[in-house]
Short mmCIF file of C-alpha atoms in Angstrom, two decimals:
data_model
loop_
_atom_site.label_atom_id
_atom_site.label_comp_id
_atom_site.label_asym_id
_atom_site.label_seq_id
_atom_site.Cartn_x
_atom_site.Cartn_y
_atom_site.Cartn_z
CA UNK A 1 11.81 -32.08 -158.60
CA UNK A 2 9.66 -32.06 -161.74
CA UNK A 3 11.57 -34.95 -163.32
CA UNK A 4 10.17 -37.21 -160.59
CA UNK A 5 6.63 -36.43 -161.74
CA UNK A 6 6.72 -38.73 -164.78
CA UNK A 7 7.68 -41.90 -162.81
CA UNK A 8 4.99 -41.04 -160.28
CA UNK A 9 2.39 -40.66 -163.05
CA UNK A 10 3.47 -43.89 -164.76
CA UNK A 11 3.06 -45.76 -161.48
CA UNK A 12 -0.31 -44.10 -160.83
CA UNK A 13 -1.65 -44.88 -164.31
CA UNK A 14 -0.38 -48.48 -164.20
CA UNK A 15 -2.02 -49.17 -160.84
CA UNK A 16 -5.26 -47.39 -161.75
CA UNK A 17 -5.52 -49.21 -165.08
CA UNK A 18 -4.72 -52.70 -163.77
CA UNK A 19 -6.83 -52.63 -160.62
CA UNK A 20 -10.23 -53.23 -162.33
CA UNK A 21 -8.81 -56.25 -164.17
CA UNK A 22 -7.39 -57.64 -160.92
CA UNK A 23 -10.78 -57.18 -159.27
CA UNK A 24 -12.56 -58.98 -162.11
CA UNK A 25 -10.12 -61.90 -162.02
CA UNK A 26 -10.37 -62.18 -158.23
CA UNK A 27 -14.17 -62.34 -158.37
CA UNK A 28 -14.09 -64.87 -161.20
CA UNK A 29 -11.74 -67.30 -159.40
CA UNK A 30 -13.14 -66.65 -155.92
CA UNK A 31 -9.96 -65.02 -154.59
CA UNK A 32 -11.84 -62.91 -152.06
CA UNK A 33 -11.46 -62.06 -148.38
CA UNK A 34 -14.40 -63.71 -146.67
CA UNK A 35 -15.71 -62.04 -143.49
CA UNK A 36 -14.91 -63.65 -140.15
CA UNK A 37 -15.64 -62.57 -136.58
CA UNK A 38 -12.56 -60.31 -136.47
CA UNK A 39 -13.15 -58.61 -139.86
CA UNK A 40 -14.93 -55.30 -140.30
CA UNK A 41 -16.29 -55.87 -143.82
CA UNK A 42 -19.60 -57.69 -144.15
CA UNK A 43 -19.27 -59.09 -147.70
CA UNK A 44 -16.46 -60.84 -149.59
CA UNK A 45 -13.93 -58.41 -151.13
CA UNK A 46 -11.43 -59.20 -153.94
CA UNK A 47 -7.90 -59.76 -152.64
CA UNK A 48 -5.62 -59.24 -155.66
CA UNK A 49 -4.61 -55.61 -155.09
CA UNK A 50 -1.16 -56.65 -153.86
CA UNK A 51 0.21 -57.98 -157.18
CA UNK A 52 -0.95 -54.82 -158.95
CA UNK A 53 0.83 -52.63 -156.39
CA UNK A 54 3.98 -54.72 -156.87
CA UNK A 55 3.86 -54.35 -160.67
CA UNK A 56 3.06 -50.63 -160.45
CA UNK A 57 6.18 -50.08 -158.32
CA UNK A 58 8.67 -52.59 -159.75
CA UNK A 59 8.06 -51.90 -163.46
CA UNK A 60 8.56 -48.09 -163.32
CA UNK A 61 11.58 -48.62 -161.05
CA UNK A 62 13.22 -50.80 -163.71
CA UNK A 63 12.15 -48.36 -166.40
CA UNK A 64 13.56 -45.22 -164.78
CA UNK A 65 16.32 -46.48 -162.44
CA UNK A 66 17.63 -49.60 -164.17
CA UNK A 67 19.13 -52.65 -162.49
CA UNK A 68 20.73 -50.94 -159.49
CA UNK A 69 20.89 -52.33 -155.94
CA UNK A 70 17.67 -50.58 -154.91
CA UNK A 71 15.75 -51.96 -157.90
CA UNK A 72 17.08 -55.46 -157.36
CA UNK A 73 16.34 -55.44 -153.62
CA UNK A 74 12.78 -54.22 -154.15
CA UNK A 75 12.11 -56.67 -156.99
CA UNK A 76 13.56 -59.89 -155.59
CA UNK A 77 12.52 -59.25 -152.01
CA UNK A 78 9.09 -58.24 -153.29
CA UNK A 79 8.68 -61.41 -155.36
CA UNK A 80 9.62 -63.52 -152.34
CA UNK A 81 7.09 -61.72 -150.15
CA UNK A 82 4.43 -61.69 -152.86
CA UNK A 83 4.55 -65.49 -153.10
CA UNK A 84 4.17 -65.90 -149.32
CA UNK A 85 1.52 -63.19 -149.14
CA UNK A 86 -0.62 -64.79 -151.85
CA UNK A 87 -0.44 -68.14 -150.04
CA UNK A 88 -1.59 -66.38 -146.87
CA UNK A 89 -4.32 -64.53 -148.76
CA UNK A 90 -5.48 -67.79 -150.34
CA UNK A 91 -6.17 -69.11 -146.83
CA UNK A 92 -8.42 -66.09 -146.26
CA UNK A 93 -10.47 -67.11 -149.30
CA UNK A 94 -11.28 -70.25 -147.31
CA UNK A 95 -12.15 -68.21 -144.18
CA UNK A 96 -8.98 -69.59 -142.57
CA UNK A 97 -5.74 -68.19 -141.16
CA UNK A 98 -2.34 -69.35 -142.42
CA UNK A 99 -0.02 -70.36 -139.51
CA UNK A 100 2.02 -67.45 -138.18
CA UNK A 101 5.42 -69.11 -137.79
CA UNK A 102 5.98 -70.13 -141.44
CA UNK A 103 5.03 -66.58 -142.42
CA UNK A 104 7.43 -65.11 -139.86
CA UNK A 105 10.26 -67.33 -141.13
CA UNK A 106 9.71 -66.22 -144.73
CA UNK A 107 9.44 -62.55 -143.72
CA UNK A 108 12.67 -62.82 -141.73
CA UNK A 109 14.43 -64.42 -144.69
CA UNK A 110 13.13 -61.68 -147.00
CA UNK A 111 14.45 -59.02 -144.63
CA UNK A 112 17.96 -60.23 -145.48
CA UNK A 113 17.52 -59.49 -149.20
CA UNK A 114 18.47 -55.77 -148.93
CA UNK A 115 21.66 -56.80 -147.10
CA UNK A 116 22.61 -59.06 -150.02
CA UNK A 117 22.42 -56.05 -152.35
CA UNK A 118 24.46 -53.80 -150.08
CA UNK A 119 21.55 -51.85 -148.59
CA UNK A 120 22.14 -51.85 -144.86
CA UNK A 121 22.37 -49.67 -141.77
CA UNK A 122 26.17 -49.46 -141.64
CA UNK A 123 26.59 -47.22 -138.63
CA UNK A 124 25.58 -44.01 -136.96
CA UNK A 125 27.31 -40.66 -136.81
CA UNK A 126 27.18 -38.25 -133.92
CA UNK A 127 25.92 -34.70 -134.25
CA UNK A 128 29.58 -33.58 -134.16
CA UNK A 129 30.24 -35.51 -137.36
CA UNK A 130 32.14 -38.59 -136.17
CA UNK A 131 30.99 -41.86 -137.76
CA UNK A 132 30.71 -45.02 -135.66
CA UNK A 133 30.62 -48.05 -137.96
CA UNK A 134 28.76 -51.14 -136.81
CA UNK A 135 30.43 -54.56 -136.95
CA UNK A 136 29.28 -56.45 -140.05
CA UNK A 137 27.05 -58.84 -138.11
CA UNK A 138 25.38 -55.99 -136.23
CA UNK A 139 24.79 -53.98 -139.43
CA UNK A 140 23.05 -57.01 -140.94
CA UNK A 141 21.03 -57.64 -137.78
CA UNK A 142 19.94 -53.99 -137.43
CA UNK A 143 18.89 -53.89 -141.09
CA UNK A 144 16.92 -57.13 -140.88
CA UNK A 145 15.14 -56.11 -137.67
CA UNK A 146 14.13 -52.76 -139.14
CA UNK A 147 12.82 -54.35 -142.35
CA UNK A 148 11.06 -57.20 -140.54
CA UNK A 149 9.49 -54.83 -138.03
CA UNK A 150 8.25 -52.23 -140.50
CA UNK A 151 6.76 -54.71 -142.96
CA UNK A 152 4.71 -56.22 -140.15
CA UNK A 153 3.71 -52.82 -138.74
CA UNK A 154 2.22 -51.77 -142.08
CA UNK A 155 0.40 -55.09 -142.23
CA UNK A 156 -0.96 -54.54 -138.70
CA UNK A 157 -2.68 -51.26 -139.64
CA UNK A 158 -4.31 -52.72 -142.76
CA UNK A 159 -7.62 -53.19 -141.00
CA UNK A 160 -9.72 -50.27 -142.25
CA UNK A 161 -10.48 -49.34 -145.86
CA UNK A 162 -7.75 -47.10 -147.24
CA UNK A 163 -5.67 -46.88 -144.05
CA UNK A 164 -2.50 -48.79 -144.99
CA UNK A 165 -2.32 -47.30 -148.49
CA UNK A 166 -2.93 -43.78 -147.19
CA UNK A 167 -0.28 -44.04 -144.49
CA UNK A 168 2.14 -45.56 -147.03
CA UNK A 169 1.51 -42.62 -149.36
CA UNK A 170 2.13 -40.09 -146.57
CA UNK A 171 5.32 -41.85 -145.43
CA UNK A 172 6.57 -42.17 -149.01
CA UNK A 173 5.98 -38.48 -149.63
CA UNK A 174 7.92 -37.65 -146.46
CA UNK A 175 10.86 -39.83 -147.52
CA UNK A 176 10.68 -38.27 -150.99
CA UNK A 177 11.25 -34.77 -149.61
CA UNK A 178 14.07 -35.99 -147.36
CA UNK A 179 15.74 -37.81 -150.28
CA UNK A 180 15.47 -34.74 -152.52
CA UNK A 181 16.96 -32.53 -149.83
CA UNK A 182 19.81 -35.03 -149.36
CA UNK A 183 20.39 -35.31 -153.12
CA UNK A 184 19.60 -39.05 -153.21
CA UNK A 185 18.11 -39.51 -156.68
CA UNK A 186 17.35 -43.25 -156.60
CA UNK A 187 15.63 -43.01 -153.22
CA UNK A 188 13.61 -39.98 -154.34
CA UNK A 189 12.62 -41.86 -157.51
CA UNK A 190 11.39 -44.91 -155.60
CA UNK A 191 9.50 -42.70 -153.14
CA UNK A 192 7.76 -40.85 -155.99
CA UNK A 193 6.80 -44.15 -157.63
CA UNK A 194 5.41 -45.44 -154.33
CA UNK A 195 3.28 -42.31 -153.90
CA UNK A 196 1.77 -42.86 -157.35
CA UNK A 197 0.95 -46.52 -156.73
CA UNK A 198 -0.49 -45.95 -153.25
CA UNK A 199 -2.69 -43.03 -154.31
CA UNK A 200 -3.99 -44.97 -157.34
CA UNK A 201 -4.85 -47.92 -155.10
CA UNK A 202 -6.79 -45.58 -152.81
CA UNK A 203 -9.17 -44.84 -155.68
CA UNK A 204 -10.43 -48.41 -155.28
CA UNK A 205 -9.65 -49.07 -151.62
CA UNK A 206 -11.01 -46.03 -149.80
CA UNK A 207 -14.32 -46.80 -148.07
CA UNK A 208 -16.32 -48.56 -149.36
CA UNK A 209 -13.43 -50.61 -150.71
CA UNK A 210 -14.02 -52.78 -153.77
CA UNK A 211 -10.57 -54.42 -153.61
CA UNK A 212 -8.06 -55.20 -150.85
CA UNK A 213 -4.27 -55.30 -151.09
CA UNK A 214 -4.21 -58.37 -148.85
CA UNK A 215 -1.20 -59.47 -146.84
CA UNK A 216 0.75 -59.66 -150.11
CA UNK A 217 0.30 -55.94 -150.74
CA UNK A 218 0.66 -54.74 -147.13
CA UNK A 219 3.82 -56.74 -146.47
CA UNK A 220 5.33 -55.61 -149.78
CA UNK A 221 4.55 -51.95 -149.06
CA UNK A 222 6.09 -52.24 -145.59
CA UNK A 223 9.16 -53.98 -146.99
CA UNK A 224 9.66 -51.38 -149.72
CA UNK A 225 9.20 -48.48 -147.29
CA UNK A 226 11.81 -50.05 -145.00
CA UNK A 227 14.28 -50.52 -147.87
CA UNK A 228 13.61 -46.97 -149.04
CA UNK A 229 14.25 -45.53 -145.58
CA UNK A 230 17.53 -47.44 -145.22
CA UNK A 231 18.74 -46.32 -148.64
CA UNK A 232 17.57 -42.77 -147.97
CA UNK A 233 17.04 -41.23 -144.56
CA UNK A 234 19.08 -43.85 -142.67
CA UNK A 235 22.05 -43.83 -145.05
CA UNK A 236 24.98 -42.50 -143.03
CA UNK A 237 22.55 -42.20 -140.14
CA UNK A 238 22.76 -39.57 -137.46
CA UNK A 239 20.68 -39.50 -134.30
CA UNK A 240 18.53 -36.93 -136.10
CA UNK A 241 17.98 -39.07 -139.21
CA UNK A 242 16.94 -42.02 -137.03
CA UNK A 243 14.38 -39.67 -135.49
CA UNK A 244 13.28 -38.59 -138.98
CA UNK A 245 12.67 -42.22 -140.00
CA UNK A 246 10.80 -43.09 -136.81
CA UNK A 247 8.56 -40.02 -137.16
CA UNK A 248 7.92 -40.75 -140.85
CA UNK A 249 6.37 -44.05 -139.74
CA UNK A 250 4.86 -42.61 -136.58
CA UNK A 251 1.38 -44.11 -136.94
CA UNK A 252 2.35 -47.79 -137.51
CA UNK A 253 5.21 -47.63 -134.98
CA UNK A 254 3.11 -46.02 -132.24
CA UNK A 255 0.19 -48.36 -132.94
CA UNK A 256 2.44 -51.43 -132.68
CA UNK A 257 4.09 -50.27 -129.46
CA UNK A 258 0.73 -49.59 -127.79
CA UNK A 259 -0.77 -52.90 -128.95
CA UNK A 260 2.25 -54.90 -127.82
CA UNK A 261 2.23 -53.15 -124.44
CA UNK A 262 -1.45 -54.02 -124.00
CA UNK A 263 -0.90 -57.63 -125.05
CA UNK A 264 1.94 -57.99 -122.57
CA UNK A 265 -0.19 -56.40 -119.83
CA UNK A 266 -3.03 -58.80 -120.64
CA UNK A 267 -0.56 -61.74 -120.88
CA UNK A 268 -1.44 -62.47 -124.51
CA UNK A 269 0.97 -63.71 -127.18
CA UNK A 270 2.46 -60.83 -129.19
CA UNK A 271 1.55 -62.59 -132.43
CA UNK A 272 -2.09 -63.15 -131.49
CA UNK A 273 -4.56 -61.27 -133.68
CA UNK A 274 -7.01 -59.11 -131.75
CA UNK A 275 -8.90 -55.81 -131.90
CA UNK A 276 -6.52 -53.66 -129.88
CA UNK A 277 -5.19 -51.57 -132.77
CA UNK A 278 -5.87 -47.84 -133.01
CA UNK A 279 -8.38 -48.23 -135.84
CA UNK A 280 -10.36 -50.78 -133.83
CA UNK A 281 -10.43 -48.47 -130.80
CA UNK A 282 -11.52 -45.46 -132.85
CA UNK A 283 -14.39 -47.41 -134.39
CA UNK A 284 -15.46 -48.69 -130.96
CA UNK A 285 -15.67 -45.03 -129.92
CA UNK A 286 -18.18 -44.45 -132.71
CA UNK A 287 -16.09 -43.27 -135.68
CA UNK A 288 -16.92 -44.64 -139.13
CA UNK A 289 -14.30 -46.27 -141.34
CA UNK A 290 -13.95 -43.04 -143.32
CA UNK A 291 -13.56 -40.95 -140.17
CA UNK A 292 -11.09 -43.43 -138.68
CA UNK A 293 -8.88 -43.47 -141.76
CA UNK A 294 -9.07 -39.68 -142.13
CA UNK A 295 -8.14 -39.10 -138.48
CA UNK A 296 -5.12 -41.42 -138.74
CA UNK A 297 -4.11 -39.71 -142.01
CA UNK A 298 -4.10 -36.45 -140.07
CA UNK A 299 -1.97 -37.95 -137.32
CA UNK A 300 0.38 -39.44 -139.93
CA UNK A 301 0.60 -36.09 -141.70
CA UNK A 302 1.51 -34.33 -138.46
CA UNK A 303 4.21 -36.93 -137.74
CA UNK A 304 5.56 -36.44 -141.27
CA UNK A 305 5.65 -32.66 -140.97
CA UNK A 306 7.50 -33.02 -137.68
CA UNK A 307 9.88 -35.46 -139.36
CA UNK A 308 10.77 -32.97 -142.10
CA UNK A 309 11.09 -30.17 -139.56
CA UNK A 310 13.54 -32.26 -137.50
CA UNK A 311 15.55 -32.97 -140.64
CA UNK A 312 15.70 -29.29 -141.62
CA UNK A 313 16.64 -28.16 -138.11
CA UNK A 314 19.53 -30.59 -137.75
CA UNK A 315 20.62 -30.16 -141.37
CA UNK A 316 21.28 -26.46 -141.04
#
């Protein structure tokens, strides 16, 4: 496991070193998230953390893994999403919201990128060992839905300083251990790199944050986590490994399910932004941003430990 430490450190150092420059540039050109009625922060915050996270993940991946399918899927899908995310973030600099449907169309298109590079949920095997392969169209559809869903779920929880990056770090660490135990070197490498980038970003994003990752960063992190899980835990999926993946992303998945259920009950559109997410509720109950993020880290950590325990129990 020690040979994964260097890629993790390279990613960490790259993100930590580039973040101050990104913050300076964002302030100079006015690329900042301006407060609106739905936002928690009271002053404009630089919004260029996303491109740094992308560089801190993609560059070490090319350096240590080369031009394999995983590298290509992360890079090209990430560039596609980064362009859309920066357009969306630019609207925030004008205290506006970019329309949801163009974003959704681009995100859906990007979710097909892993399929183009052969990274897909090809089937599921039973606990007895028999493999049930999905038809090609269903394998593509299942892959795209998982990627599309997870990238949006990570974006949904990016509402409190440090929350999305912290949960991404916890989930990446979980998938790292699963990949190592399964002997999946490329997946373990990407997971280690993601841990380094996410933890470095937290140095600047934990409350009080002096830079945000923006939609560009949150969508990219969600996309990369989804690709990582498909290439790792969900490769040759069993019922148990599906459970491992769901538990590894327990906080964003549970938060999304609860919010969607409440929106349906209140007859609101599922895409409508509101303050029904877990972090909003915790802060309404009196928790600070630091307490809210820390509590959800704890919940995420417990989900991750349960995920690894499930994997070990069904592996033996």
